[in-house]
């Protein structure tokens, strides 16, 4: 399961773990999560944003809160469709 932690006040988003919805390299849920994660990274400016990527882990902090909200909307849809593979936790 991939757990995504989102703090809209910072803003910050962390992706942890692997979806486990299919064979490695052919997992459609992992592909969707990766696309959302890389879209977030691409949409934010290079300067003033902390980024850390490793196998099964990504942490992004800083930049426009609106960009994170768009990604969070996609994550909510994905978590609703695949609750056994994606968990989105939003800090309030």
PDB file of C-alpha atoms in Angstrom:
ATOM      1  CA  UNK A   1       0.000   0.000   0.000  1.00  0.00           C
ATOM      2  CA  UNK A   2       1.115   3.530  -0.727  1.00  0.00           C
ATOM      3  CA  UNK A   3       0.391   6.020   2.025  1.00  0.00           C
ATOM      4  CA  UNK A   4       0.292   9.671   1.087  1.00  0.00           C
ATOM      5  CA  UNK A   5       0.509  12.288   3.811  1.00  0.00           C
ATOM      6  CA  UNK A   6      -0.593  15.794   2.878  1.00  0.00           C
ATOM      7  CA  UNK A   7      -0.267  18.910   5.012  1.00  0.00           C
ATOM      8  CA  UNK A   8      -1.947  21.817   3.207  1.00  0.00           C
ATOM      9  CA  UNK A   9      -0.658  24.363   5.733  1.00  0.00           C
ATOM     10  CA  UNK A  10       3.044  23.806   4.990  1.00  0.00           C
ATOM     11  CA  UNK A  11       2.379  22.763   2.109  1.00  0.00           C
ATOM     12  CA  UNK A  12       3.988  19.330   2.128  1.00  0.00           C
ATOM     13  CA  UNK A  13       3.271  15.911   0.616  1.00  0.00           C
ATOM     14  CA  UNK A  14       4.926  12.545   1.305  1.00  0.00           C
ATOM     15  CA  UNK A  15       4.457   9.327  -0.660  1.00  0.00           C
ATOM     16  CA  UNK A  16       5.519   6.156   1.193  1.00  0.00           C
ATOM     17  CA  UNK A  17       5.491   2.555   0.019  1.00  0.00           C
ATOM     18  CA  UNK A  18       4.457   0.645  -3.071  1.00  0.00           C
ATOM     19  CA  UNK A  19       0.834   0.218  -4.190  1.00  0.00           C
ATOM     20  CA  UNK A  20       1.108  -3.539  -4.689  1.00  0.00           C
ATOM     21  CA  UNK A  21      -1.800  -3.686  -7.138  1.00  0.00           C
ATOM     22  CA  UNK A  22       0.081  -5.583  -9.822  1.00  0.00           C
ATOM     23  CA  UNK A  23       3.337  -7.017 -11.037  1.00  0.00           C
ATOM     24  CA  UNK A  24       6.403  -4.805 -10.549  1.00  0.00           C
ATOM     25  CA  UNK A  25       6.693  -2.549 -13.574  1.00  0.00           C
ATOM     26  CA  UNK A  26       3.100  -3.222 -14.622  1.00  0.00           C
ATOM     27  CA  UNK A  27       1.151  -1.929 -11.618  1.00  0.00           C
ATOM     28  CA  UNK A  28      -1.519   0.514 -12.879  1.00  0.00           C
ATOM     29  CA  UNK A  29      -2.104   2.058  -9.439  1.00  0.00           C
ATOM     30  CA  UNK A  30       1.614   2.654  -8.991  1.00  0.00           C
ATOM     31  CA  UNK A  31       1.721   4.238 -12.450  1.00  0.00           C
ATOM     32  CA  UNK A  32      -1.118   6.608 -11.531  1.00  0.00           C
ATOM     33  CA  UNK A  33       0.534   7.532  -8.218  1.00  0.00           C
ATOM     34  CA  UNK A  34       3.855   8.105  -9.947  1.00  0.00           C
ATOM     35  CA  UNK A  35       2.253  10.353 -12.536  1.00  0.00           C
ATOM     36  CA  UNK A  36       0.618  12.472  -9.829  1.00  0.00           C
ATOM     37  CA  UNK A  37       3.878  12.660  -7.874  1.00  0.00           C
ATOM     38  CA  UNK A  38       5.953  13.648 -10.921  1.00  0.00           C
ATOM     39  CA  UNK A  39       3.300  16.165 -11.979  1.00  0.00           C
ATOM     40  CA  UNK A  40       3.626  17.798  -8.560  1.00  0.00           C
ATOM     41  CA  UNK A  41       7.417  17.893  -8.880  1.00  0.00           C
ATOM     42  CA  UNK A  42       7.256  19.350 -12.390  1.00  0.00           C
ATOM     43  CA  UNK A  43       4.606  21.955 -11.559  1.00  0.00           C
ATOM     44  CA  UNK A  44       6.520  23.447  -8.633  1.00  0.00           C
ATOM     45  CA  UNK A  45       9.435  25.844  -9.143  1.00  0.00           C
ATOM     46  CA  UNK A  46      12.962  24.474  -8.833  1.00  0.00           C
ATOM     47  CA  UNK A  47      13.947  27.078  -6.253  1.00  0.00           C
ATOM     48  CA  UNK A  48      12.425  27.261  -2.789  1.00  0.00           C
ATOM     49  CA  UNK A  49      11.012  23.729  -2.848  1.00  0.00           C
ATOM     50  CA  UNK A  50      12.517  20.827  -0.883  1.00  0.00           C
ATOM     51  CA  UNK A  51      12.509  17.519  -2.751  1.00  0.00           C
ATOM     52  CA  UNK A  52      13.651  14.074  -1.739  1.00  0.00           C
ATOM     53  CA  UNK A  53      13.191  10.948  -3.875  1.00  0.00           C
ATOM     54  CA  UNK A  54      14.102   7.359  -3.061  1.00  0.00           C
ATOM     55  CA  UNK A  55      12.681   3.945  -3.915  1.00  0.00           C
ATOM     56  CA  UNK A  56       9.160   3.877  -2.480  1.00  0.00           C
ATOM     57  CA  UNK A  57       9.461   7.357  -0.983  1.00  0.00           C
ATOM     58  CA  UNK A  58       9.035  10.968  -2.047  1.00  0.00           C
ATOM     59  CA  UNK A  59       8.842  14.121   0.065  1.00  0.00           C
ATOM     60  CA  UNK A  60       8.020  17.538  -1.378  1.00  0.00           C
ATOM     61  CA  UNK A  61       7.714  20.699   0.688  1.00  0.00           C
ATOM     62  CA  UNK A  62       7.126  24.319  -0.286  1.00  0.00           C
ATOM     63  CA  UNK A  63       5.723  26.109  -3.294  1.00  0.00           C
ATOM     64  CA  UNK A  64       2.154  26.911  -4.253  1.00  0.00           C
ATOM     65  CA  UNK A  65      -0.601  25.453  -2.076  1.00  0.00           C
ATOM     66  CA  UNK A  66      -2.901  25.432  -5.100  1.00  0.00           C
ATOM     67  CA  UNK A  67      -0.626  23.000  -6.933  1.00  0.00           C
ATOM     68  CA  UNK A  68      -0.819  20.575  -4.025  1.00  0.00           C
ATOM     69  CA  UNK A  69      -4.615  20.866  -3.966  1.00  0.00           C
ATOM     70  CA  UNK A  70      -4.885  19.765  -7.595  1.00  0.00           C
ATOM     71  CA  UNK A  71      -2.677  16.736  -6.906  1.00  0.00           C
ATOM     72  CA  UNK A  72      -4.658  15.968  -3.734  1.00  0.00           C
ATOM     73  CA  UNK A  73      -7.866  15.931  -5.795  1.00  0.00           C
ATOM     74  CA  UNK A  74      -6.390  13.229  -8.024  1.00  0.00           C
ATOM     75  CA  UNK A  75      -5.166  11.306  -4.989  1.00  0.00           C
ATOM     76  CA  UNK A  76      -8.648  11.407  -3.424  1.00  0.00           C
ATOM     77  CA  UNK A  77     -10.112   9.855  -6.579  1.00  0.00           C
ATOM     78  CA  UNK A  78      -7.423   7.180  -6.677  1.00  0.00           C
ATOM     79  CA  UNK A  79      -7.817   6.353  -2.958  1.00  0.00           C
ATOM     80  CA  UNK A  80     -11.596   6.075  -3.361  1.00  0.00           C
ATOM     81  CA  UNK A  81     -11.223   3.701  -6.321  1.00  0.00           C
ATOM     82  CA  UNK A  82      -8.376   1.603  -4.832  1.00  0.00           C
ATOM     83  CA  UNK A  83      -8.666   1.877  -1.022  1.00  0.00           C
ATOM     84  CA  UNK A  84      -6.691  -1.331  -0.499  1.00  0.00           C
ATOM     85  CA  UNK A  85      -3.709   0.164  -2.359  1.00  0.00           C
ATOM     86  CA  UNK A  86      -3.815   3.923  -1.650  1.00  0.00           C
ATOM     87  CA  UNK A  87      -4.340   5.765   1.618  1.00  0.00           C
ATOM     88  CA  UNK A  88      -4.474   9.569   1.668  1.00  0.00           C
ATOM     89  CA  UNK A  89      -4.108  11.228   5.050  1.00  0.00           C
ATOM     90  CA  UNK A  90      -4.741  14.975   5.110  1.00  0.00           C
ATOM     91  CA  UNK A  91      -3.555  16.938   8.116  1.00  0.00           C
ATOM     92  CA  UNK A  92      -6.136  19.456   9.280  1.00  0.00           C
TER      93      UNK A  92
END
